[in-house]
C-alpha positions as a printed Julia matrix, in Angstrom:
232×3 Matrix{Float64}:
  17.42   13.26   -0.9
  17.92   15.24   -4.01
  15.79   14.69   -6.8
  17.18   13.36  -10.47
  14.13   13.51  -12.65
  13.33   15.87  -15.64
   9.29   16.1   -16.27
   7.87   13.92  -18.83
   4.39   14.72  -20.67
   2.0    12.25  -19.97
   1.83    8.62  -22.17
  -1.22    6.43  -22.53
  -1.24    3.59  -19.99
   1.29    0.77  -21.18
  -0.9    -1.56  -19.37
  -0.34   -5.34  -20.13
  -1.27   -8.18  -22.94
  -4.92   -9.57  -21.8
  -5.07   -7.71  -18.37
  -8.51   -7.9   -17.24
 -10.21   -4.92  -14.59
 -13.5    -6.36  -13.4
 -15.14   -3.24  -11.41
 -13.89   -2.79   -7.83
 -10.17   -3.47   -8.84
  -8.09   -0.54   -9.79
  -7.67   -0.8   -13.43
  -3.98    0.75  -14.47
  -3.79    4.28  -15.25
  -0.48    6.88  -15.81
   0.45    5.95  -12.45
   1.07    1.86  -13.34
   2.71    2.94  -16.42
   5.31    5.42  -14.57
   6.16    2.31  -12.35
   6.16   -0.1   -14.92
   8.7     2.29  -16.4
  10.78    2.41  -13.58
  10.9    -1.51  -13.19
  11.88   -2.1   -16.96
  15.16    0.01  -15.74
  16.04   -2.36  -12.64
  18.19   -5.19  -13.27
  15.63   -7.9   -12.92
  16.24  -11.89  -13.49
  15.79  -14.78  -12.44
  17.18  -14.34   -9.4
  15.27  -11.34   -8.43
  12.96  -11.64   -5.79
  10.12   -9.15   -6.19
   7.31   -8.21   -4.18
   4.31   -6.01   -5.68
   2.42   -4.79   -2.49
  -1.62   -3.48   -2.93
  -1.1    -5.52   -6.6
  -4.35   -4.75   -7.71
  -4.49   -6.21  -11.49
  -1.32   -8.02  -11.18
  -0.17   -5.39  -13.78
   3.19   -4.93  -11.97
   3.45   -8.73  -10.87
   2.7    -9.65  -14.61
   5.45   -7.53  -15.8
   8.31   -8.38  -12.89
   7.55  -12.37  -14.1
   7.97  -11.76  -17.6
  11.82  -10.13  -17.03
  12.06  -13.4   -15.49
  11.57  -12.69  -11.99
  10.52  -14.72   -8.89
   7.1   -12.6    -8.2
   5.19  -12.58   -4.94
   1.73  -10.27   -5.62
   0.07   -9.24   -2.07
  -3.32   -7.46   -1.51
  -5.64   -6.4     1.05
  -8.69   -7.01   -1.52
  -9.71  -10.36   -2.46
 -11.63   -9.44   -5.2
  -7.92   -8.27   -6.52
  -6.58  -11.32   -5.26
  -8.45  -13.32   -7.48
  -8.13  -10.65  -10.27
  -4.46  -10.81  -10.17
  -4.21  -14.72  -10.14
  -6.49  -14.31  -13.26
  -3.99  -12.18  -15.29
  -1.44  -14.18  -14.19
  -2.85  -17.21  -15.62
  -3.55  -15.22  -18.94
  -0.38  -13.86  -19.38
   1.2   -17.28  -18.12
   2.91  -15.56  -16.0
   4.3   -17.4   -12.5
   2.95  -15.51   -9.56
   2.11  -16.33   -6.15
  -0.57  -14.01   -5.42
  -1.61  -13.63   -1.27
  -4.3   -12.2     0.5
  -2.82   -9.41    2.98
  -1.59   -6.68    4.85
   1.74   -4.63    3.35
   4.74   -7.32    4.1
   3.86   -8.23    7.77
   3.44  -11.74    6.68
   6.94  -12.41    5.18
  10.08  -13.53    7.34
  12.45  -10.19    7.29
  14.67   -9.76    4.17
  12.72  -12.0     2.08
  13.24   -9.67   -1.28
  15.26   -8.02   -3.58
  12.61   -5.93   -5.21
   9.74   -4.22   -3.43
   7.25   -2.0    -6.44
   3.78   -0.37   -4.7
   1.25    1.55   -6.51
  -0.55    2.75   -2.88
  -3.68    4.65   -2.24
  -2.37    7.99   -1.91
  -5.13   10.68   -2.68
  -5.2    13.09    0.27
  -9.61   12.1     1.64
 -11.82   14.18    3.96
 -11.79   11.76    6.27
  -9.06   10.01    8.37
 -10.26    6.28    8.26
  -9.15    4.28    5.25
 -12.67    2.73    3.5
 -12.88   -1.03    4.31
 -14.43   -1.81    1.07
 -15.62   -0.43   -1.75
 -13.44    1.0    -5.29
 -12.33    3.98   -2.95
  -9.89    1.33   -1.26
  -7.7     1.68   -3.87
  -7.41    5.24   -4.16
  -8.2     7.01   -0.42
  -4.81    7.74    1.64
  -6.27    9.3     4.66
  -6.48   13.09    5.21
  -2.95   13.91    4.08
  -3.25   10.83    1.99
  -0.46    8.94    3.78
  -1.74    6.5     6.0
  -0.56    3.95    3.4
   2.36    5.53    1.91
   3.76    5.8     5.25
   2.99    1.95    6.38
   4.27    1.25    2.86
   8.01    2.95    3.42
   7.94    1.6     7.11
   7.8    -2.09    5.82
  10.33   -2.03    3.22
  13.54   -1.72    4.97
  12.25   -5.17    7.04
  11.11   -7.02    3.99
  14.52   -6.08    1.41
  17.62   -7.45    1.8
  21.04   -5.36    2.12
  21.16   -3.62   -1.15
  17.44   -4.33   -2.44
  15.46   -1.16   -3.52
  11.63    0.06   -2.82
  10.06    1.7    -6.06
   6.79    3.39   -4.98
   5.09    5.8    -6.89
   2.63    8.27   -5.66
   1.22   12.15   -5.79
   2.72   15.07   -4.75
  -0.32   16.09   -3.51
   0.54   14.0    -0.37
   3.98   15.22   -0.51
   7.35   13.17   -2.31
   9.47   15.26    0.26
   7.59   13.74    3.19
   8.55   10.31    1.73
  12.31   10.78    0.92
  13.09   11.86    4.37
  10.88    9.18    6.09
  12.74    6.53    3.91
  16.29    8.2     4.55
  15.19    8.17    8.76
  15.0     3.87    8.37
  18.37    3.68    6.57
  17.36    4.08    2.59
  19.06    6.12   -0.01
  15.97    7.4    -1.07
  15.43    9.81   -4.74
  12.71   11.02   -7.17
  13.67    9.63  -10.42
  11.11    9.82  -12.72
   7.95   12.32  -12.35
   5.1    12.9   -14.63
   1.89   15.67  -15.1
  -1.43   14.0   -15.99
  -5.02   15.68  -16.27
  -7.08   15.49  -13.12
  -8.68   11.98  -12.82
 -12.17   12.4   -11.56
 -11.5    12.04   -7.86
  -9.89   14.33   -7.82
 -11.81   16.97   -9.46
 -14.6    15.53   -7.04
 -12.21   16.77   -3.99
 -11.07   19.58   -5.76
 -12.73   22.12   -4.06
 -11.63   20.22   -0.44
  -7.94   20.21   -1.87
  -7.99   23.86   -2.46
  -9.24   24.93    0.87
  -6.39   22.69    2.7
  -3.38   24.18    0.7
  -2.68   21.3    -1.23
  -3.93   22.49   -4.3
  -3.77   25.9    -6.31
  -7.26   26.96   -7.74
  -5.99   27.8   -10.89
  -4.26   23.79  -11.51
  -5.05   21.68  -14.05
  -3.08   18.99  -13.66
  -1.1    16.63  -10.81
   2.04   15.22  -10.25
   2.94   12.04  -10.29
   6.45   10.45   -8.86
   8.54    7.58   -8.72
  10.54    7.02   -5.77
  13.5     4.35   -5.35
  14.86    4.01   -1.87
  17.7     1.75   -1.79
  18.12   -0.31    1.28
  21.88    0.75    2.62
């Protein structure tokens, strides 16, 4: 549960051709674009079965389809539902986008490919919002209560030898994540990592962070990882 990654200085969102962000979907920032990075390195064809889980956009389903994949997109939000099958259509792009909860709808090892962009900032309180932009972002007090549901599912949804790429802050703690994926039978590393300037929810919680220990007063500027957990 080592981690393989030398820091990289922060790079304008990649984004994609004609991606539309209607308010209320999470519009991609330097987390999409680490992912996006990370899934340009996979070996990804047309006979990859991917699944992009909280899809948001579609950013991630968009790119998956155009290496030639076979792309499910799955969110909790319809309003993203509809935004994803949107891009999709722009980018002619074939995606089957579904209303829903993680993978609890799929028949076990349905996938090759699993990439989630989860909520994940660390929120004063401990129920996820039900609605509302915060969706997208709030991860519970330690901001886990979706990174956590998100490694659980993987290992049931990938086939022998398929791979989870999730990317997330360190503010709710990579190391928590490599050893939960290594306790269901991953192989489970950081390999890529980024620092980008506080985003504005989190200077809104900044004050919050600091008096729980998970930030330092004097920081400027967050974490950001990729994890790949290979199912063994």
């Amino acid at each position: 549960m080592t981690t393989h990654a030398r820091p990289r200085q922060p790079r304008e969102p990649l984004g994609t051709p004609r991606l539309l962000a209607p308010r209320g979907v999470y519009a991609p920032q330097y987390d999409t674009d680490l992912l996006l990075r990370a899934l340009r390195e996979e070996q990804v064809d047309e006979h990859t079965d991917v699944l992009d889980l909280g899809t948001g956009t579609g950013a991630l389903a968009v790119a998956a389809a155009r290496l030639g994949a076979r792309v499910t997109a799955v969110d909790l939000s319809w309003r993203a539902v509809w935004t994803a099958r949107l891009n999709a259509r722009l980018n002619r792009a074939a995606v089957t986008v579904r209303h829903g909860d993680l993978a609890t709808a799929f028949p076990p090892a349905s996938f090759d490919l699993i990439v989630s962009n989860p909520p994940y900032v660390p929120a004063p309180s401990p129920d996820l919002p039900t609605r509302g932009p915060a969706r997208a972002w709030d991860g519970g007090l330690d901001g886990r209560s979706v990174v956590d549901r998100v490694c659980d599912a993987a290992p049931r949804a990938l086939r022998p030898g398929g791979a989870l790429l999730m990317v997330h802050s360190q503010l709710c703690d990579a190391d928590a994540s490599l050893m939960r994926l290594a306790g269901l039978g991953m192989s489970a590393a950081v390999i890529d990592k980024t620092y980008v300037p506080f985003g504005p929810v989190t200077l809104e919680r900044r004050a919050w962070l600091c008096a729980q220990g998970r930030l330092d007063e004097s920081a400027t500027h967050e974490e950001l990882v990729v994890i790949r957990a290979e199912l063994l």
